[in-house]
PDB file of C-alpha atoms in Angstrom:
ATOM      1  CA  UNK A   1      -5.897 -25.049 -19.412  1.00 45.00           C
ATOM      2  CA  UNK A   2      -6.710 -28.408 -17.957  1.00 49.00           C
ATOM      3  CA  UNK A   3      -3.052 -28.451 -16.939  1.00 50.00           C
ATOM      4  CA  UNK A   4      -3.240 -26.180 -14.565  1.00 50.00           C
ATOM      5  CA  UNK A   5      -7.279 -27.128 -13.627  1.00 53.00           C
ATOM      6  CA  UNK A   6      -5.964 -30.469 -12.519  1.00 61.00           C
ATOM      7  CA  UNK A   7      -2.561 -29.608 -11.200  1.00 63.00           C
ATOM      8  CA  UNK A   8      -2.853 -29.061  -7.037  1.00 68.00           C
ATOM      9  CA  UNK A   9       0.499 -27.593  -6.725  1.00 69.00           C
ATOM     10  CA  UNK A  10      -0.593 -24.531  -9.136  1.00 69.00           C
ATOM     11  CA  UNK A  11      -4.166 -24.301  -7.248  1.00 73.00           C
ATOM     12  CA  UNK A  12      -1.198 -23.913  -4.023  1.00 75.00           C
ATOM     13  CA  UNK A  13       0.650 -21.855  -5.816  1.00 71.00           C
ATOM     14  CA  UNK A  14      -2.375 -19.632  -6.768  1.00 76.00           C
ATOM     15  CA  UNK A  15      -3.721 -19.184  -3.119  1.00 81.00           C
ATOM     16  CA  UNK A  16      -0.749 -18.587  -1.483  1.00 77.00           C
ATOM     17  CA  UNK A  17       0.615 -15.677  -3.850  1.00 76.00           C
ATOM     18  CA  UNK A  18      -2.973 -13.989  -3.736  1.00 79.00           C
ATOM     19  CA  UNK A  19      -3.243 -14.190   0.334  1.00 79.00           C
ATOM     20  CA  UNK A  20       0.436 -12.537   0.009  1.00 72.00           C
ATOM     21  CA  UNK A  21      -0.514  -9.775  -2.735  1.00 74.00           C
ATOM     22  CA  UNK A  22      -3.657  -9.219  -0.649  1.00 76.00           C
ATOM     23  CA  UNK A  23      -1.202  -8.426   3.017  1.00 72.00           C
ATOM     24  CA  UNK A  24       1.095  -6.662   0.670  1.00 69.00           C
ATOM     25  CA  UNK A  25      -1.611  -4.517  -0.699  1.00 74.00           C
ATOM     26  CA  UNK A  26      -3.338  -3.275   2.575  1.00 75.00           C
ATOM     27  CA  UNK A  27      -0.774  -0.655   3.245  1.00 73.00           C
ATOM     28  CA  UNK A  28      -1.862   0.351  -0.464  1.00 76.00           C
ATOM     29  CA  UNK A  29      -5.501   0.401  -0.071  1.00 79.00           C
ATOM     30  CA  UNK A  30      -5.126   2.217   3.310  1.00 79.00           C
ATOM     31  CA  UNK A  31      -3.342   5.253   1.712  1.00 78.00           C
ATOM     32  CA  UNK A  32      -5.521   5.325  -1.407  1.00 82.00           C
ATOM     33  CA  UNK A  33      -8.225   5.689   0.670  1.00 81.00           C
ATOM     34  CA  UNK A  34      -6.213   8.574   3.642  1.00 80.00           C
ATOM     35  CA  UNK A  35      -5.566  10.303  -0.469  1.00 80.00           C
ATOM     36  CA  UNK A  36      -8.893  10.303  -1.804  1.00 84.00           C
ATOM     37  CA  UNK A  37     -10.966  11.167   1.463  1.00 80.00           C
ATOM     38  CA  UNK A  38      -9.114  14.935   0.868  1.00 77.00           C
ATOM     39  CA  UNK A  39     -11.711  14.822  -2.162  1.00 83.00           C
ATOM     40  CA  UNK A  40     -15.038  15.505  -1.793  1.00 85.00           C
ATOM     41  CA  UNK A  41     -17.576  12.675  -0.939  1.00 83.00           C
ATOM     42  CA  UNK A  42     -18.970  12.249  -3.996  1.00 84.00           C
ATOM     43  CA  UNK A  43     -15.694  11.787  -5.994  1.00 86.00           C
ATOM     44  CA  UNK A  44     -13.651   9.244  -2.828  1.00 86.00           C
ATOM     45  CA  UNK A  45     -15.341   6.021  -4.347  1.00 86.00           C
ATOM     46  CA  UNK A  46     -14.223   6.623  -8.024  1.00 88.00           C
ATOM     47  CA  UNK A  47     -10.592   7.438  -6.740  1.00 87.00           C
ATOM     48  CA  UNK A  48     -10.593   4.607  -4.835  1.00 86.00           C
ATOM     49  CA  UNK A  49     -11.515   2.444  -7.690  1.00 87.00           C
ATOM     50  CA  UNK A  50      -9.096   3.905 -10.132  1.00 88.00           C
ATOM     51  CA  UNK A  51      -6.631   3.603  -7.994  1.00 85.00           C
ATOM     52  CA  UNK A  52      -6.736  -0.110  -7.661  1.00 84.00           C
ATOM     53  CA  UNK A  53      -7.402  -0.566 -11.278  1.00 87.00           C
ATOM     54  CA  UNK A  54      -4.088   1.363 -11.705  1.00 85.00           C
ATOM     55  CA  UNK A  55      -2.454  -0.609  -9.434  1.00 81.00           C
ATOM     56  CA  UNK A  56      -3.798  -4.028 -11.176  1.00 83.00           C
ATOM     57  CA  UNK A  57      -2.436  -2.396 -14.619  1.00 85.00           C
ATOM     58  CA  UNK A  58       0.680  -1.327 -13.071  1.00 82.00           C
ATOM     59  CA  UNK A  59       1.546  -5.080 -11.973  1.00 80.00           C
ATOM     60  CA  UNK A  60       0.294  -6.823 -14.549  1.00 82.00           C
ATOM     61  CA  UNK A  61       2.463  -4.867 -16.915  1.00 83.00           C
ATOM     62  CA  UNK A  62       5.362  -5.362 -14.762  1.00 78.00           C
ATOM     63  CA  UNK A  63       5.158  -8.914 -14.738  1.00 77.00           C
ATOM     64  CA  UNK A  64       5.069  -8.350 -18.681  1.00 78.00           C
ATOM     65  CA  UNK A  65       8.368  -6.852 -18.218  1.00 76.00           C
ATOM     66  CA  UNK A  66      10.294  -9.393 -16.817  1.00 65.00           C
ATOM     67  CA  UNK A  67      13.528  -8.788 -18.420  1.00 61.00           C
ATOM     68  CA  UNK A  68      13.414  -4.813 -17.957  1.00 69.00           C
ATOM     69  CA  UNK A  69      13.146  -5.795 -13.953  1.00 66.00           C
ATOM     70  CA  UNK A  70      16.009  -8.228 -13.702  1.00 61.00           C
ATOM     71  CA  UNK A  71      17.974  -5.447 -15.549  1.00 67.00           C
ATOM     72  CA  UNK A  72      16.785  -3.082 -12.889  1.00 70.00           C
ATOM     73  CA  UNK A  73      19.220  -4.836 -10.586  1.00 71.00           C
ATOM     74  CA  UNK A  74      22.239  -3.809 -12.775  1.00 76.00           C
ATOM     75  CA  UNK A  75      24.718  -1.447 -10.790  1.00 78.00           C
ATOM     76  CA  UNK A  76      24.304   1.893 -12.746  1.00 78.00           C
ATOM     77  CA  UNK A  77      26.648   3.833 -10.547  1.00 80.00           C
ATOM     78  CA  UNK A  78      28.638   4.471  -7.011  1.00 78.00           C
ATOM     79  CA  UNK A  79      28.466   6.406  -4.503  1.00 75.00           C
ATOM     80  CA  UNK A  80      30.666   5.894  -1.712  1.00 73.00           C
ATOM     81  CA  UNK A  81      31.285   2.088  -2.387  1.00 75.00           C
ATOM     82  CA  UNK A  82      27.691   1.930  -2.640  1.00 77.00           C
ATOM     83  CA  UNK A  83      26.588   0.866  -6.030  1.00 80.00           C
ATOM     84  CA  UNK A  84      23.550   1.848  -6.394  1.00 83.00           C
ATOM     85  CA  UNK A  85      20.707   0.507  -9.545  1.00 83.00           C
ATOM     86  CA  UNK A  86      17.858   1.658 -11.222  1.00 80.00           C
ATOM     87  CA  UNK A  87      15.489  -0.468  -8.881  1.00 77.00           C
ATOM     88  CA  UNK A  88      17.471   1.051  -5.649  1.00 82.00           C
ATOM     89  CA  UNK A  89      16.536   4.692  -7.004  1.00 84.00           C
ATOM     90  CA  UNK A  90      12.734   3.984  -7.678  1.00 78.00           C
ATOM     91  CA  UNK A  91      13.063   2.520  -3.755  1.00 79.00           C
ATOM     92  CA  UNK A  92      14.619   5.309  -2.638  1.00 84.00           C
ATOM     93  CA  UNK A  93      12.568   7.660  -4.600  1.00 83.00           C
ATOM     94  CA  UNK A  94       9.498   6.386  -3.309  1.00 79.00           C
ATOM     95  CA  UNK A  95      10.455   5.957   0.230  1.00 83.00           C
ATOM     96  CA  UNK A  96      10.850   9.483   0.150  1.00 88.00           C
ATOM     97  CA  UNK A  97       7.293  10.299  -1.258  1.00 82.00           C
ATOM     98  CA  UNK A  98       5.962   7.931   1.579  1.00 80.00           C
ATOM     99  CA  UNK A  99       7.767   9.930   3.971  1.00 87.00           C
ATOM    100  CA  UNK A 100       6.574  12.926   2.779  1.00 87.00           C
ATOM    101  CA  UNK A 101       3.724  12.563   2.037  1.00 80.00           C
ATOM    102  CA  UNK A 102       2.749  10.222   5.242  1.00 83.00           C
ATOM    103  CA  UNK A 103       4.120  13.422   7.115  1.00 88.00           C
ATOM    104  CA  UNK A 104       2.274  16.393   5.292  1.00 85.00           C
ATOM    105  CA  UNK A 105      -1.209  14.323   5.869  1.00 80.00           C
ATOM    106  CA  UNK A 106      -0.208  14.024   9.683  1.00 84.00           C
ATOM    107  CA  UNK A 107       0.197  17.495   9.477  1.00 83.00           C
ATOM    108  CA  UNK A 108      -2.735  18.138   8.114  1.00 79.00           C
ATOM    109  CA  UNK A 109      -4.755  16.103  10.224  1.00 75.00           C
ATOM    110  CA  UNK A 110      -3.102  17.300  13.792  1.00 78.00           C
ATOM    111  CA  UNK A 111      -4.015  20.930  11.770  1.00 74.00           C
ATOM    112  CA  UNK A 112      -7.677  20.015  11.998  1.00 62.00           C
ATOM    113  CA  UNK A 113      -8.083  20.970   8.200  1.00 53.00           C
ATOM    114  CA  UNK A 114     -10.494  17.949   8.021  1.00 46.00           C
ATOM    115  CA  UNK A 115     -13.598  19.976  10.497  1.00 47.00           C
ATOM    116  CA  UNK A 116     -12.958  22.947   8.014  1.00 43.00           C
ATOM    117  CA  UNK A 117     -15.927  21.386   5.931  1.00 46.00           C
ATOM    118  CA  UNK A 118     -16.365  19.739   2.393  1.00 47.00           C
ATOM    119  CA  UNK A 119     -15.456  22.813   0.603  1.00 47.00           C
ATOM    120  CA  UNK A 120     -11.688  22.576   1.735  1.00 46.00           C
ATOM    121  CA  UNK A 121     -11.790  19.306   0.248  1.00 45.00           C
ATOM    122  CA  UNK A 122     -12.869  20.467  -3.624  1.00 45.00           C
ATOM    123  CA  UNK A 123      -9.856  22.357  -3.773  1.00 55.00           C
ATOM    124  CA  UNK A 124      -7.731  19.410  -3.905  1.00 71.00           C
ATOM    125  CA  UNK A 125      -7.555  18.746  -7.762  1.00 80.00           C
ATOM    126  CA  UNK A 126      -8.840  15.056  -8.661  1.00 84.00           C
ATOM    127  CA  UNK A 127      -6.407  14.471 -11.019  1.00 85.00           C
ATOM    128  CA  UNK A 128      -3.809  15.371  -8.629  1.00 85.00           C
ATOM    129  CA  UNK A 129      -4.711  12.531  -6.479  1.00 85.00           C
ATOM    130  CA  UNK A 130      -4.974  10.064  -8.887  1.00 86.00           C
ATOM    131  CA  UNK A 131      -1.257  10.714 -10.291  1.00 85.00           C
ATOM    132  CA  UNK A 132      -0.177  10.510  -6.682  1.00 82.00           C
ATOM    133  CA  UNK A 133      -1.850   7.234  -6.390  1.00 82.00           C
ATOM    134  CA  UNK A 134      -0.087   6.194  -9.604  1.00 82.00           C
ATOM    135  CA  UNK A 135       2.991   6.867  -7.896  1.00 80.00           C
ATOM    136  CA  UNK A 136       2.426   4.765  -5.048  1.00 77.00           C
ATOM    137  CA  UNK A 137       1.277   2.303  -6.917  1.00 77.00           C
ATOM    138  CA  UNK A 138       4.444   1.855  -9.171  1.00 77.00           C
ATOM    139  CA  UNK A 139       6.613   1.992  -5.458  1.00 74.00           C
ATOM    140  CA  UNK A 140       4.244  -1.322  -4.466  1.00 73.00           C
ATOM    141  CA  UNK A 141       3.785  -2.622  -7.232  1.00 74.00           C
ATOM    142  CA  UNK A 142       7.703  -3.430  -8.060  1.00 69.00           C
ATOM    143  CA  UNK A 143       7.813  -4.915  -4.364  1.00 67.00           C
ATOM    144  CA  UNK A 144       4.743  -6.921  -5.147  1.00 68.00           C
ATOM    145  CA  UNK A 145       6.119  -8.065  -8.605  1.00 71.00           C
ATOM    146  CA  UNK A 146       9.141  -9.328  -7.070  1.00 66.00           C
ATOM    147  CA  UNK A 147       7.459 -11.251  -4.445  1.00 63.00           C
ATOM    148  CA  UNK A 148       5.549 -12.629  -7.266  1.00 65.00           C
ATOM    149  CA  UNK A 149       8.519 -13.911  -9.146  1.00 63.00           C
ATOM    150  CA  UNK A 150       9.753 -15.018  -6.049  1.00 61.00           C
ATOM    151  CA  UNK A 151       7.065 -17.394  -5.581  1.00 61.00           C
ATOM    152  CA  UNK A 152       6.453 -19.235  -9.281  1.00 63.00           C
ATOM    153  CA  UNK A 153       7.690 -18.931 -12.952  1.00 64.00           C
ATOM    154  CA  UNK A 154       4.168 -19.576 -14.385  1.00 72.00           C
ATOM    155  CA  UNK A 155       3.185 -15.848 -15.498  1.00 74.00           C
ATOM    156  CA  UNK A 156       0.096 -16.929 -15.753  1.00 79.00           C
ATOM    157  CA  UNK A 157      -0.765 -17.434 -11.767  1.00 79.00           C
ATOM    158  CA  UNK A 158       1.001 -14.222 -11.169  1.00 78.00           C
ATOM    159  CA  UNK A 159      -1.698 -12.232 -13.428  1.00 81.00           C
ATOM    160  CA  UNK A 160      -4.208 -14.429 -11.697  1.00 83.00           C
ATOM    161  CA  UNK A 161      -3.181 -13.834  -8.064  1.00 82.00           C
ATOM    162  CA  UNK A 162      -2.718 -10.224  -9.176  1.00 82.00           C
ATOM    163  CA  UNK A 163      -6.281  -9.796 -10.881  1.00 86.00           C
ATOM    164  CA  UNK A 164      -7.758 -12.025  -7.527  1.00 86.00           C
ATOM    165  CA  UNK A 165      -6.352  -9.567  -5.082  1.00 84.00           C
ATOM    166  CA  UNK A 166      -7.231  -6.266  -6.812  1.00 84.00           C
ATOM    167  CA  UNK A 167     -10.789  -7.692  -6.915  1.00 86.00           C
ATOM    168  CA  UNK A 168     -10.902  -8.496  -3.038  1.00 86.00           C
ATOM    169  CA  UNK A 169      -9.248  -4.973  -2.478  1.00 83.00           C
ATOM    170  CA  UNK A 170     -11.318  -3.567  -4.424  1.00 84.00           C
ATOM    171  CA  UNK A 171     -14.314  -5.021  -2.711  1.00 85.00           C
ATOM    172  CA  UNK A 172     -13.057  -4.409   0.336  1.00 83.00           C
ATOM    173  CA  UNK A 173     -11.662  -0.483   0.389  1.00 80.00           C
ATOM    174  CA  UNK A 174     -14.883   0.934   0.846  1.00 82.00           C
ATOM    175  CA  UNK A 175     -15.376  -0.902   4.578  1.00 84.00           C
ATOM    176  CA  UNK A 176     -11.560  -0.171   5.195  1.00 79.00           C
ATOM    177  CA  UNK A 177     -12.022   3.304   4.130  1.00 80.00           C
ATOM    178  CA  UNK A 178     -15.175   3.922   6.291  1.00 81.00           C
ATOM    179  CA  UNK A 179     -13.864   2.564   8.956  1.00 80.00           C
ATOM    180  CA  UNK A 180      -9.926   4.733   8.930  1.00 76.00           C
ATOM    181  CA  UNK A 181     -12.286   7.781   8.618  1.00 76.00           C
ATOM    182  CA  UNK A 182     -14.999   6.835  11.550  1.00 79.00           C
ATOM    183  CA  UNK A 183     -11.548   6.496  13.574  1.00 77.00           C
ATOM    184  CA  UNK A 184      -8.936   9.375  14.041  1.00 77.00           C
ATOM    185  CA  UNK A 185      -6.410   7.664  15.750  1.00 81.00           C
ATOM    186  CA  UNK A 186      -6.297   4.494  13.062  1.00 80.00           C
ATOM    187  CA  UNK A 187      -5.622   7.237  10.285  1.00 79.00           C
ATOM    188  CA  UNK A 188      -2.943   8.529  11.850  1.00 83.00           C
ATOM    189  CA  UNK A 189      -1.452   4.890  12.946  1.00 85.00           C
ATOM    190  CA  UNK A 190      -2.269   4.050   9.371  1.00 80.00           C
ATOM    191  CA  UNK A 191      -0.166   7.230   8.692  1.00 82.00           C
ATOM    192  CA  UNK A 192       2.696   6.199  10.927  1.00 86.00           C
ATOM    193  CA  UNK A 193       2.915   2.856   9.251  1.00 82.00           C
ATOM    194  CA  UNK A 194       3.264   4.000   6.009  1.00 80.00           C
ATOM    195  CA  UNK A 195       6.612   6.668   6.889  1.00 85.00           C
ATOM    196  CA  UNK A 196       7.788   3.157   8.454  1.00 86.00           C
ATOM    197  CA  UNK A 197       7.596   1.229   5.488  1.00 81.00           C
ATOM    198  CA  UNK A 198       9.269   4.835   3.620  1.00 83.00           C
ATOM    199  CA  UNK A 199      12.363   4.092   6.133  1.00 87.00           C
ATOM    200  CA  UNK A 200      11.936   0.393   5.021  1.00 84.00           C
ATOM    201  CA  UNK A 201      12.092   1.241   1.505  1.00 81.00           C
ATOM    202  CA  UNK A 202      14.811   3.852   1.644  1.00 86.00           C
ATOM    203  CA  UNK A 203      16.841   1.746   4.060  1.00 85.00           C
ATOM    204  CA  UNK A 204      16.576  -1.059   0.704  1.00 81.00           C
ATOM    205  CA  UNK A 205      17.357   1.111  -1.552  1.00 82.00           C
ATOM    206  CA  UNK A 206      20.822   2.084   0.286  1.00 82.00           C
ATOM    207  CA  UNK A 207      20.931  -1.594   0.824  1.00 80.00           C
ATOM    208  CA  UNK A 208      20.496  -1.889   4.500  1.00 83.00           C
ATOM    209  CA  UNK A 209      17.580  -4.464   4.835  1.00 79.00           C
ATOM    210  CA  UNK A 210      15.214  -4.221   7.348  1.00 80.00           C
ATOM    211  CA  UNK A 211      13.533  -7.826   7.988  1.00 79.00           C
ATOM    212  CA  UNK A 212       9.997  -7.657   6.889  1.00 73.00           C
ATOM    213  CA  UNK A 213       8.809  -9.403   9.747  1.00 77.00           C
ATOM    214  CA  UNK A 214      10.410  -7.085  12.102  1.00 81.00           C
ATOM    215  CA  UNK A 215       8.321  -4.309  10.056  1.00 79.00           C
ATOM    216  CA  UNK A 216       5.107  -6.535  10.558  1.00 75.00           C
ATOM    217  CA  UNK A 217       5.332  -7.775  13.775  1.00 83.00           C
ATOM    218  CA  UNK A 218       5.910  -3.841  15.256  1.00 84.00           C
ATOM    219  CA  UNK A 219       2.574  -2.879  12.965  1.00 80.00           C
ATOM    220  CA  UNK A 220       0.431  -5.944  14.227  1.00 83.00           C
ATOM    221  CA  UNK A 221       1.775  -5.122  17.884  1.00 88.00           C
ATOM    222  CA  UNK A 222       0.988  -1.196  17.214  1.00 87.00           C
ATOM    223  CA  UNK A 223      -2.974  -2.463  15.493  1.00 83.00           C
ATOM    224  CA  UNK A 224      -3.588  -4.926  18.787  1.00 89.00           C
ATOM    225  CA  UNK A 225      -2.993  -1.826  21.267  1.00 89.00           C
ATOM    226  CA  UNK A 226      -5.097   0.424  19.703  1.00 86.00           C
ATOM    227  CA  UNK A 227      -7.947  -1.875  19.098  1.00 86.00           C
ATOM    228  CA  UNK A 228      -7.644  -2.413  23.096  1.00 89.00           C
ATOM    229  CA  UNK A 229      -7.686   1.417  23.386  1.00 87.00           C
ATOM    230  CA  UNK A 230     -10.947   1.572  20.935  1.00 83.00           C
ATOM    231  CA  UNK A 231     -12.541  -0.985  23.264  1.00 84.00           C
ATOM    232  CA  UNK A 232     -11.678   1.061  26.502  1.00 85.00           C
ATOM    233  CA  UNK A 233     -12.201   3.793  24.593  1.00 80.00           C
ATOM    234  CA  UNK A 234     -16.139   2.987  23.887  1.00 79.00           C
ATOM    235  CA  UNK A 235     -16.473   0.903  27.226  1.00 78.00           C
ATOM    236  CA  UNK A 236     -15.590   4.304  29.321  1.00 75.00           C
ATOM    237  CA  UNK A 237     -18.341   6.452  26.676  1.00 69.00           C
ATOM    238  CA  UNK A 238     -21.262   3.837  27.657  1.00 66.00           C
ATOM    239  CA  UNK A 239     -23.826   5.853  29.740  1.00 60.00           C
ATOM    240  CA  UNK A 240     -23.688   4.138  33.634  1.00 55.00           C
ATOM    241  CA  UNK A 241     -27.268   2.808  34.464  1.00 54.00           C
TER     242      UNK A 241
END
């Protein structure tokens, strides 16, 4: 313990893979909280908190699993000279549930089935939303495990950046939540994001890698425009003295 109390290069280490599993979690904490506001008001702030905690147990026991990842990159099978593993399958897989599900809460949304009222809400089964959740949460939690091992060998730090993030998200989803709701247009932007990192994730899956930072820079571009819209947006609504 007074290894790594003393050691500067872990204290590094520590920081830098939190302030990544923090930007890698957003898109996570954005569509925990689009899932649980279909549930009624009293029940959104215990999915949201279950959610993370799932996520949190999901990584953790990833990182447990070392061996069973590395083995994930094994070649199972082809399909037109495309060898394809178990890890490209769970991408592929849940690029596809972003997709679709990104898509069916546009839908819903452009529907207007949030101004039906609260009781539209309660029929939307709690447990259903939490084992969607869990899905999610195994998609980003393999791409946040990997970025992980990426970074250090010392298990250790990962379970600490991992335990360090889920407690900022965790503080933090309520505000983030609030605010996707008190704004439309950022729920469905939020929405749009997320069936861009599906394409992402289906696009690695079939091995055609879209550069992250292509995929970030188009999001922070698409987050600055709106915010400029917001401000127009409430600067036209002032009343003219």
């Amino acid at each position: 313990m007074i290894v790594y109390l003393s050691d500067p290069s872990l204290w590094l280490a520590l920081l830098t893979l939190t302030s990544l599993e923090i930007v890698l979690g957003i898109d996570n904490i954005i569509f925990i909280s689009i899932l649980s506001s279909r549930l009624p008001k009293s029940k959104q702030k215990k999915a949201r908190q279950i959610g993370l905690i799932l996520a949190m147990g999901t990584r953790i026991l990833l990182l447990f699993s070392l061996s069973f990842i590395m083995k994930l990159t094994t070649p199972l099978f082809t399909i037109i000279e495309q060898t394809i593993s178990g890890r490209d399958i769970i991408l592929i897989l849940g690029g596809l549930f972003l997709i679709a599900k990104s898509t069916t809460e546009i839908h819903h949304k452009l529907e207007g089935d949030s101004n039906i009222g609260d009781d539209s809400k309660k029929q939307i089964s709690f447990t259903q939303v939490i084992l969607q959740i869990l899905i999610l949460d195994v998609v980003f939690s393999l791409d946040s495990v990997i970025t992980a091992v990426g970074m250090t060998d010392q298990l250790t730090i990962m379970i600490a950046a991992v335990v360090l993030s889920v407690g900022f998200m965790l503080l933090s989803s309520g505000s983030i939540s609030d605010f996707v709701d008190r704004h439309p247009t950022i729920k469905i932007l939020a929405l749009s994001f997320l069936i861009l990192i599906g394409v992402a994730l289906l696009g690695e899956g079939l091995r055609f890698h879209i550069p992250k930072g292509y995929i970030y820079f188009a999001m922070s571009f698409s987050v600055i425009v709106e915010f400029l819209n917001m401000k127009l947006r409430s600067k036209s609504e002032k009343p003219i003295t």
